[in-house]
Short mmCIF file of C-alpha atoms and ligand atoms in Angstrom, two decimals:
data_model
loop_
_atom_site.label_atom_id
_atom_site.label_comp_id
_atom_site.label_asym_id
_atom_site.label_seq_id
_atom_site.Cartn_x
_atom_site.Cartn_y
_atom_site.Cartn_z
CA MET A 695 0.00 0.00 0.00
CA SER A 696 1.25 3.39 -0.75
CA TRP A 697 1.10 6.16 1.72
CA ASN A 698 -0.90 9.12 0.73
CA THR A 699 -1.81 11.44 3.51
CA LEU A 700 -0.80 14.84 2.30
CA THR A 701 0.92 17.28 4.49
CA VAL A 702 -0.05 20.64 3.20
CA VAL A 703 0.76 23.97 4.59
CA ALA A 704 -0.41 27.48 4.16
CA LEU A 705 1.35 30.59 5.38
CA LEU A 706 -1.35 33.08 4.83
CA GLY A 707 -1.83 36.74 4.26
CA GLN A 708 -4.78 38.91 5.24
CA TYR A 709 -6.19 38.48 1.84
CA ALA A 710 -9.42 36.67 1.75
CA SER A 711 -12.85 38.09 1.40
CA ALA A 712 -15.60 36.16 3.05
CA GLN A 713 -18.13 37.16 0.42
CA ASN A 714 -16.72 35.97 -2.88
CA MET A 715 -15.09 32.76 -3.87
CA LEU A 716 -11.56 33.31 -5.06
CA ARG A 717 -10.06 30.74 -7.40
CA PHE A 718 -6.61 31.36 -8.77
CA GLY A 719 -3.72 29.51 -10.31
CA CYS A 720 -0.25 29.69 -8.83
CA SER A 721 2.74 28.45 -10.83
CA GLN A 722 5.55 26.56 -9.20
CA LEU A 723 7.84 28.73 -7.09
CA THR A 724 10.24 25.89 -6.39
CA ILE A 725 10.47 22.20 -5.63
CA GLU A 726 12.82 21.70 -2.74
CA ARG A 727 13.56 19.61 0.29
CA ALA A 728 12.45 22.54 2.41
CA ASP A 729 9.82 22.81 5.13
CA PRO A 730 10.06 25.99 7.19
CA LEU A 731 7.01 24.96 9.20
CA VAL A 732 7.67 21.35 10.25
CA SER A 733 11.48 21.33 9.95
CA PRO A 734 12.53 24.96 10.17
CA GLY A 735 16.14 25.54 9.16
CA MET A 736 16.71 21.90 8.23
CA ASN A 737 18.66 21.60 4.99
CA PRO A 738 17.71 19.36 3.39
CA ALA A 739 14.30 18.79 4.97
CA PRO A 740 13.15 15.15 5.24
CA HIS A 741 11.20 15.22 2.01
CA THR A 742 10.46 17.31 -1.04
CA HIS A 743 7.68 19.82 -1.33
CA GLN A 744 6.24 21.65 -4.27
CA ILE A 745 5.87 25.24 -3.20
CA ILE A 746 3.98 28.22 -4.60
CA GLY A 747 3.46 31.85 -3.68
CA GLY A 748 5.62 34.70 -2.42
CA ASN A 749 9.31 34.93 -3.24
CA SER A 750 10.40 35.39 0.39
CA PHE A 751 9.91 31.67 1.01
CA ASN A 752 12.86 30.54 3.09
CA LEU A 753 14.11 27.64 5.21
CA THR A 754 13.13 29.42 8.41
CA MET A 755 10.04 31.56 8.63
CA GLU A 756 9.20 32.34 12.22
CA PRO A 757 5.57 33.23 12.97
CA ALA A 758 4.95 36.97 13.18
CA VAL A 759 8.66 37.69 12.60
CA TYR A 760 8.81 36.30 9.10
CA ASP A 761 5.58 37.15 7.39
CA PRO A 762 5.58 36.39 3.65
CA PRO A 763 3.00 39.06 2.82
CA SER A 764 5.22 41.77 4.23
CA LEU A 765 8.56 40.33 2.99
CA SER A 766 7.80 39.13 -0.51
CA THR A 767 8.07 41.40 -3.51
CA CYS A 768 6.39 39.11 -6.02
CA THR A 769 4.42 35.91 -6.17
CA THR A 770 3.75 33.02 -8.50
CA CYS A 771 0.03 33.42 -7.82
CA THR A 772 -2.25 35.09 -10.30
CA TYR A 773 -3.49 37.55 -7.73
CA ALA A 774 -0.39 39.71 -7.51
CA GLU A 775 -1.53 40.82 -4.05
CA ASP A 776 -1.26 37.34 -2.55
CA PHE A 777 2.20 36.83 -1.08
CA SER A 778 1.22 33.79 0.97
CA ASN A 779 3.14 30.56 0.58
CA TYR A 780 1.42 27.23 0.09
CA TRP A 781 2.95 23.82 -0.34
CA THR A 782 2.31 20.09 -0.42
CA ALA A 783 4.31 16.90 -0.74
CA SER A 784 5.44 16.00 -4.26
CA LEU A 785 4.15 12.95 -6.10
CA TYR A 786 6.42 10.31 -7.65
CA PHE A 787 5.96 7.46 -10.06
CA ARG A 788 7.84 4.50 -8.60
CA SER A 789 8.51 2.09 -11.41
CA PRO A 790 7.10 -1.36 -10.63
CA GLU A 791 9.72 -2.71 -13.03
CA ASN A 792 12.93 -1.24 -11.72
CA GLY A 793 12.07 0.78 -8.61
CA THR A 794 13.32 4.08 -9.95
CA PHE A 795 11.42 7.29 -9.24
CA GLN A 796 10.16 9.97 -11.57
CA ARG A 797 8.58 13.12 -10.24
CA VAL A 798 5.04 13.54 -11.54
CA PRO A 799 4.57 17.12 -12.74
CA GLN A 800 1.44 19.17 -12.15
CA PHE A 801 -0.63 20.66 -14.93
CA ALA A 802 -2.82 23.74 -15.08
CA ASN A 803 -6.33 23.42 -13.75
CA PHE A 804 -9.34 23.90 -16.01
CA GLY A 805 -9.61 27.45 -17.29
CA LEU A 806 -6.39 28.62 -15.65
CA GLN A 807 -2.96 29.45 -16.96
CA GLN A 808 -0.12 28.30 -14.80
CA ASP A 809 3.17 26.46 -14.98
CA GLY A 810 3.03 23.61 -12.49
CA GLY A 811 1.95 24.67 -9.03
CA MET A 812 -1.64 24.37 -7.92
CA THR A 813 -4.97 26.11 -7.67
CA VAL A 814 -5.91 27.96 -4.51
CA TYR A 815 -9.47 28.66 -3.45
CA TYR A 816 -10.82 30.87 -0.73
CA MET A 817 -14.32 29.56 -0.27
CA PRO A 818 -17.13 32.05 0.18
CA TYR A 819 -19.01 30.59 3.11
CA SER A 820 -20.20 33.13 5.63
CA ALA A 821 -19.72 32.33 9.25
CA LYS A 822 -22.78 31.17 11.14
CA ASN A 823 -22.80 34.32 13.25
CA GLY A 824 -22.04 36.45 10.19
CA LYS A 825 -18.49 37.21 11.26
CA MET A 826 -15.35 36.08 9.49
CA THR A 827 -11.90 36.99 10.74
CA ALA A 828 -8.98 37.61 8.37
CA PHE A 829 -5.72 35.74 8.93
CA LYS A 830 -3.38 37.62 11.24
CA PRO A 831 0.18 38.37 10.07
CA GLY A 832 2.33 35.27 10.48
CA PHE A 833 -0.61 32.85 10.61
CA ARG A 834 0.13 29.34 9.37
CA MET A 835 -1.51 25.93 9.53
CA ILE A 836 -1.21 22.42 8.23
CA ALA A 837 -3.74 19.90 6.94
CA GLY A 838 -3.12 16.17 6.99
CA ASP A 839 -0.59 14.21 8.97
CA PRO A 840 2.13 11.99 7.57
CA THR A 841 1.98 9.81 10.69
CA ASN A 842 -1.78 9.28 10.86
CA LYS A 843 -3.68 8.13 7.82
CA GLN A 844 -7.05 8.63 9.44
CA ASP A 845 -6.36 12.21 10.37
CA VAL A 846 -8.34 14.38 7.97
CA TYR A 847 -9.10 12.17 5.04
CA LYS A 848 -12.19 12.60 3.01
CA PRO A 849 -14.16 14.84 3.28
CA SER A 850 -11.14 17.11 3.71
CA ILE A 851 -8.42 15.40 1.66
CA CYS A 852 -9.28 13.31 -1.36
CA HIS A 853 -8.27 12.22 -4.85
CA ARG A 854 -10.18 12.06 -8.11
CA CYS A 855 -9.31 9.99 -11.13
CA LEU A 856 -9.81 12.34 -14.09
CA GLY A 857 -10.48 11.56 -17.69
CA ASN A 858 -13.76 9.70 -17.55
CA GLY A 859 -16.16 12.62 -17.65
CA GLU A 860 -16.36 13.14 -13.91
CA GLY A 861 -17.88 16.25 -12.39
CA PHE A 862 -16.00 18.74 -10.30
CA ALA A 863 -17.48 18.97 -6.80
CA PRO A 864 -14.62 18.42 -4.34
CA CYS A 865 -14.42 15.27 -2.25
CA ASP A 866 -17.76 13.90 -3.35
CA ALA A 867 -18.72 10.28 -4.05
CA LYS A 868 -16.40 10.12 -7.06
CA ASP A 869 -13.35 10.83 -4.95
CA THR A 870 -11.31 8.45 -2.87
CA SER A 871 -9.23 9.02 0.22
CA GLU A 872 -6.37 6.99 -1.19
CA LEU A 873 -4.78 7.52 -4.56
CA PRO A 874 -6.95 5.92 -7.27
CA THR A 875 -6.05 2.33 -8.07
CA LYS A 876 -6.86 2.61 -11.75
CA TYR A 877 -5.26 4.42 -14.66
CA CYS A 878 -6.33 8.06 -14.79
CA PRO A 879 -5.85 9.33 -18.35
CA GLY A 880 -6.81 12.89 -17.40
CA GLY A 881 -4.58 12.97 -14.33
CA ILE A 882 -5.30 12.78 -10.62
CA ARG A 883 -6.75 15.75 -8.83
CA ALA A 884 -5.85 16.02 -5.16
CA THR A 885 -8.17 18.23 -3.13
CA ILE A 886 -7.08 19.58 0.23
CA ILE A 887 -9.56 21.48 2.34
CA PHE A 888 -8.19 23.36 5.34
CA PRO A 889 -9.86 23.92 8.71
CA SER A 890 -12.08 26.99 8.93
CA CYS A 891 -12.15 27.58 12.69
CA TRP A 892 -9.43 29.19 14.79
CA ASP A 893 -8.78 29.49 18.52
CA GLY A 894 -8.55 33.26 18.00
CA VAL A 895 -5.18 33.51 19.75
CA ASN A 896 -2.33 31.48 18.30
CA LEU A 897 -0.66 32.04 14.94
CA ASP A 898 0.69 28.49 15.09
CA SER A 899 0.81 25.54 17.51
CA PRO A 900 3.37 22.81 18.21
CA ASP A 901 1.65 20.37 15.85
CA HIS A 902 0.74 23.28 13.51
CA LYS A 903 -2.90 22.28 13.62
CA SER A 904 -4.34 22.38 17.13
CA HIS A 905 -4.87 26.15 16.90
CA VAL A 906 -7.38 25.43 14.14
CA ALA A 907 -10.30 23.00 13.80
CA TYR A 908 -12.62 21.72 11.15
CA SER A 909 -16.26 22.64 11.35
CA ASN A 910 -19.07 20.26 10.47
CA GLY A 911 -16.72 17.26 10.66
CA GLY A 912 -14.57 18.50 7.81
CA GLY A 913 -15.21 19.29 4.19
CA LEU A 914 -16.73 22.47 2.87
CA GLY A 915 -19.66 24.33 4.32
CA THR A 916 -20.81 27.18 6.49
CA PRO A 917 -18.51 27.31 9.49
CA ASN A 918 -20.12 25.82 12.55
CA CYS A 919 -17.17 26.24 14.83
CA PRO A 920 -16.65 24.34 18.08
CA SER A 921 -16.43 26.35 21.30
CA THR A 922 -12.70 25.55 21.55
CA HIS A 923 -12.12 27.24 18.18
CA PRO A 924 -14.91 29.78 17.95
CA VAL A 925 -13.44 32.16 15.36
CA SER A 926 -14.38 31.63 11.72
CA ILE A 927 -11.51 32.09 9.29
CA PRO A 928 -11.67 31.91 5.49
CA GLN A 929 -11.77 28.34 4.24
CA VAL A 930 -8.74 27.61 2.09
CA MET A 931 -8.78 24.78 -0.43
CA TYR A 932 -6.11 23.57 -2.85
CA GLU A 933 -6.38 21.51 -5.97
CA VAL A 934 -3.26 19.82 -7.27
CA MET A 935 -3.51 18.38 -10.78
CA TRP A 936 -1.02 15.53 -11.04
CA ASP A 937 -0.16 14.70 -14.62
CA THR A 938 -0.37 10.92 -14.44
CA GLY A 939 -1.61 10.42 -18.01
CA LYS A 940 1.62 9.06 -19.43
CA TYR A 941 1.79 6.26 -16.86
CA SER A 942 -0.61 4.17 -18.86
CA ASN A 943 0.57 0.60 -18.44
CA THR A 944 -2.54 -1.09 -17.08
CA ALA A 945 -0.43 -3.79 -15.43
CA TRP A 946 0.61 -1.15 -12.88
CA TYR A 947 -2.97 -0.72 -11.63
CA GLY A 948 -5.80 -2.72 -10.15
CA SER A 949 -6.50 -4.92 -7.12
CA GLY A 950 -5.43 -2.15 -4.78
CA LYS A 951 -2.25 -1.27 -6.63
CA GLN A 952 -1.10 1.86 -8.39
CA PRO A 953 2.41 3.11 -9.03
CA PHE A 954 2.44 6.51 -7.27
CA VAL A 955 3.85 7.54 -3.92
CA TYR A 956 3.95 10.84 -2.14
CA SER A 957 7.35 12.09 -1.10
CA PHE A 958 7.00 10.68 2.41
CA GLY A 959 5.19 7.98 4.29
CA ASP A 960 5.35 4.40 5.43
CA SER A 961 6.53 3.22 2.03
CA TYR A 962 8.78 6.19 1.63
CA VAL A 963 12.02 5.60 -0.16
CA PRO A 964 14.01 8.76 -0.69
CA PRO A 965 13.40 10.12 -4.14
CA PRO A 966 16.26 10.67 -6.55
CA PRO A 967 19.09 12.90 -5.38
CA PHE A 968 18.13 16.54 -5.33
CA PRO A 969 20.33 19.55 -5.54
CA PRO A 970 20.90 21.09 -2.14
CA TYR A 971 18.52 23.81 -1.11
CA SER A 972 19.59 26.89 -2.91
CA LEU A 973 18.86 30.53 -2.37
CA PRO A 974 17.72 32.57 -4.06
CA ILE A 975 14.88 30.30 -5.03
CA GLN A 976 15.58 28.29 -8.14
CA ARG A 977 13.25 26.21 -10.20
CA PHE A 978 14.28 22.82 -11.35
CA ASP A 979 12.54 19.76 -12.73
C1 LIG B 1218 16.59 33.63 3.94
O1 LIG B 1218 17.25 33.61 5.17
C2 LIG B 1218 18.62 33.95 5.08
C3 LIG B 1218 19.26 33.78 6.44
O2 LIG B 1218 18.43 33.23 7.35
C4 LIG B 1218 18.76 35.36 4.60
O3 LIG B 1218 20.13 35.68 4.44
C5 LIG B 1218 18.06 35.51 3.26
O4 LIG B 1218 18.06 36.84 2.86
C6 LIG B 1218 16.64 35.03 3.35
N1 LIG B 1218 16.06 35.03 2.02
C7 LIG B 1218 14.95 35.68 1.72
C8 LIG B 1218 14.48 35.51 0.31
O5 LIG B 1218 14.36 36.37 2.51
C1 LIG B 1219 12.47 2.03 -15.20
O1 LIG B 1219 11.18 1.72 -15.64
C2 LIG B 1219 10.40 2.83 -16.11
C3 LIG B 1219 9.04 2.29 -16.48
O2 LIG B 1219 8.50 1.57 -15.43
C4 LIG B 1219 11.08 3.48 -17.28
O3 LIG B 1219 10.34 4.64 -17.67
C5 LIG B 1219 12.47 3.90 -16.88
O4 LIG B 1219 13.14 4.39 -18.03
C6 LIG B 1219 13.24 2.70 -16.33
N1 LIG B 1219 14.51 3.19 -15.81
C7 LIG B 1219 15.64 2.47 -15.92
C8 LIG B 1219 16.84 3.09 -15.33
O5 LIG B 1219 15.63 1.38 -16.41
#
């Protein structure tokens, strides 16, 4: 079985409007073994991430002190005002024949122009009490947990096998928690929905998630926040379009198997050697 809980991170700016849905493409900023949230300063970090957003992304980004929106001068996101950083694990094809790894690139989402990267949404749900609080400078959070598969799977993290005329609603009956076990000619869409409730105090927490909580048991919807996390924050969602179309050998799929692994997990084997983390940010494939 392959491991496929995503660890996804957002370092967010005070950007979102509660009234309108924002959907925008962000090209790749870099793909690096860097994780300023979970392994600050570690070079290289334990696994690769694909990272988008503001150009101040760095190995160490201390809450409140290092705030991308105030330190970046440009962004890979289509909204030039959004200097947040967002990242997820990378996806690899692990050859069933010879065990070698190939990084699976991302492609642009429907109707968007972007080079790699992912699509970011700020969902428009109004808070139950009509109040929505913008992210404070330095705010960050994580969704998913590489050590706990059950953590926030569907309805908050899911995968869709594209290319068979499926619809688009995120994490519905067509989506699976695990990576699809059949060939997906149109790629695999990973959806990651972040918590929408905050404790109102902490910009971060030791596990990077206990300062936030899901409402309504996860997924999308009008925030119905628990009393421990009473403050409604904008609901962030990512879509990552993994370009799996060329991995078409049907022998690689079926009966619970498929050839993809995220860049970490219980079946994790380090991916091919990567250049050391390099500043300023460099793109490489
Ligand atoms: C990243 O941090 C290093 C030292 O911690 C600093 O020299 C460098 O300017 C920072 N880069 C950016 C893009 O802020
Ligand atoms: C390993 O197998 C994959 C297909 O599974 C192929 O694309 C790749 O070229 C092979 N690599 C080597 C080193 O044989």
